[in-house]
Amino acid sequence: MGIYTVKKARKQQNTKGALLHSDQGFQYTSRQYYQLLKRYSIQASMSRKGNCWDNACMENFFSHFKAEWLLLYILMYIFWSN
């Protein structure tokens, strides 16, 4: 999620006070990215270097969420097509 995605999210809803967690990829550590977050009142949160456990709970949640959503979507498609 880079600058384009942050701008798109801002157009869709109020981002004031939002917390945006990311890894330490180059696009998330740029000055331009941090200036945009500051302008939109978004707080940046970043994992520590080399520590994958910082965001493990959320990664686990979204893994299950996506799997269950996909199953529901497939079942709805099967029901619709029959």
PDB file of C-alpha atoms in Angstrom, residues 2-4 26-39:
ATOM      1  CA  GLY A   2       1.762   3.066  -1.173  1.00  0.00           C
ATOM      2  CA  ILE A   3       0.956   6.713  -1.639  1.00  0.00           C
ATOM      3  CA  TYR A   4      -1.735   6.010  -4.238  1.00  0.00           C
ATOM      4  CA  PHE A  26      11.253   1.324   0.988  1.00  0.00           C
ATOM      5  CA  GLN A  27       7.902   2.792  -0.053  1.00  0.00           C
ATOM      6  CA  TYR A  28       6.810   3.011   3.595  1.00  0.00           C
ATOM      7  CA  THR A  29       9.969   4.696   4.846  1.00  0.00           C
ATOM      8  CA  SER A  30      10.169   7.489   2.284  1.00  0.00           C
ATOM      9  CA  ARG A  31       9.925  11.122   3.308  1.00  0.00           C
ATOM     10  CA  GLN A  32       7.107  11.727   0.824  1.00  0.00           C
ATOM     11  CA  TYR A  33       5.055   8.894   2.369  1.00  0.00           C
ATOM     12  CA  TYR A  34       5.501  10.216   5.915  1.00  0.00           C
ATOM     13  CA  GLN A  35       4.607  13.750   4.829  1.00  0.00           C
ATOM     14  CA  LEU A  36       1.386  12.446   3.289  1.00  0.00           C
ATOM     15  CA  LEU A  37       0.487  10.551   6.462  1.00  0.00           C
ATOM     16  CA  LYS A  38       1.143  13.655   8.529  1.00  0.00           C
ATOM     17  CA  ARG A  39      -1.008  15.796   6.224  1.00  0.00           C
TER      18      ARG A  39
END
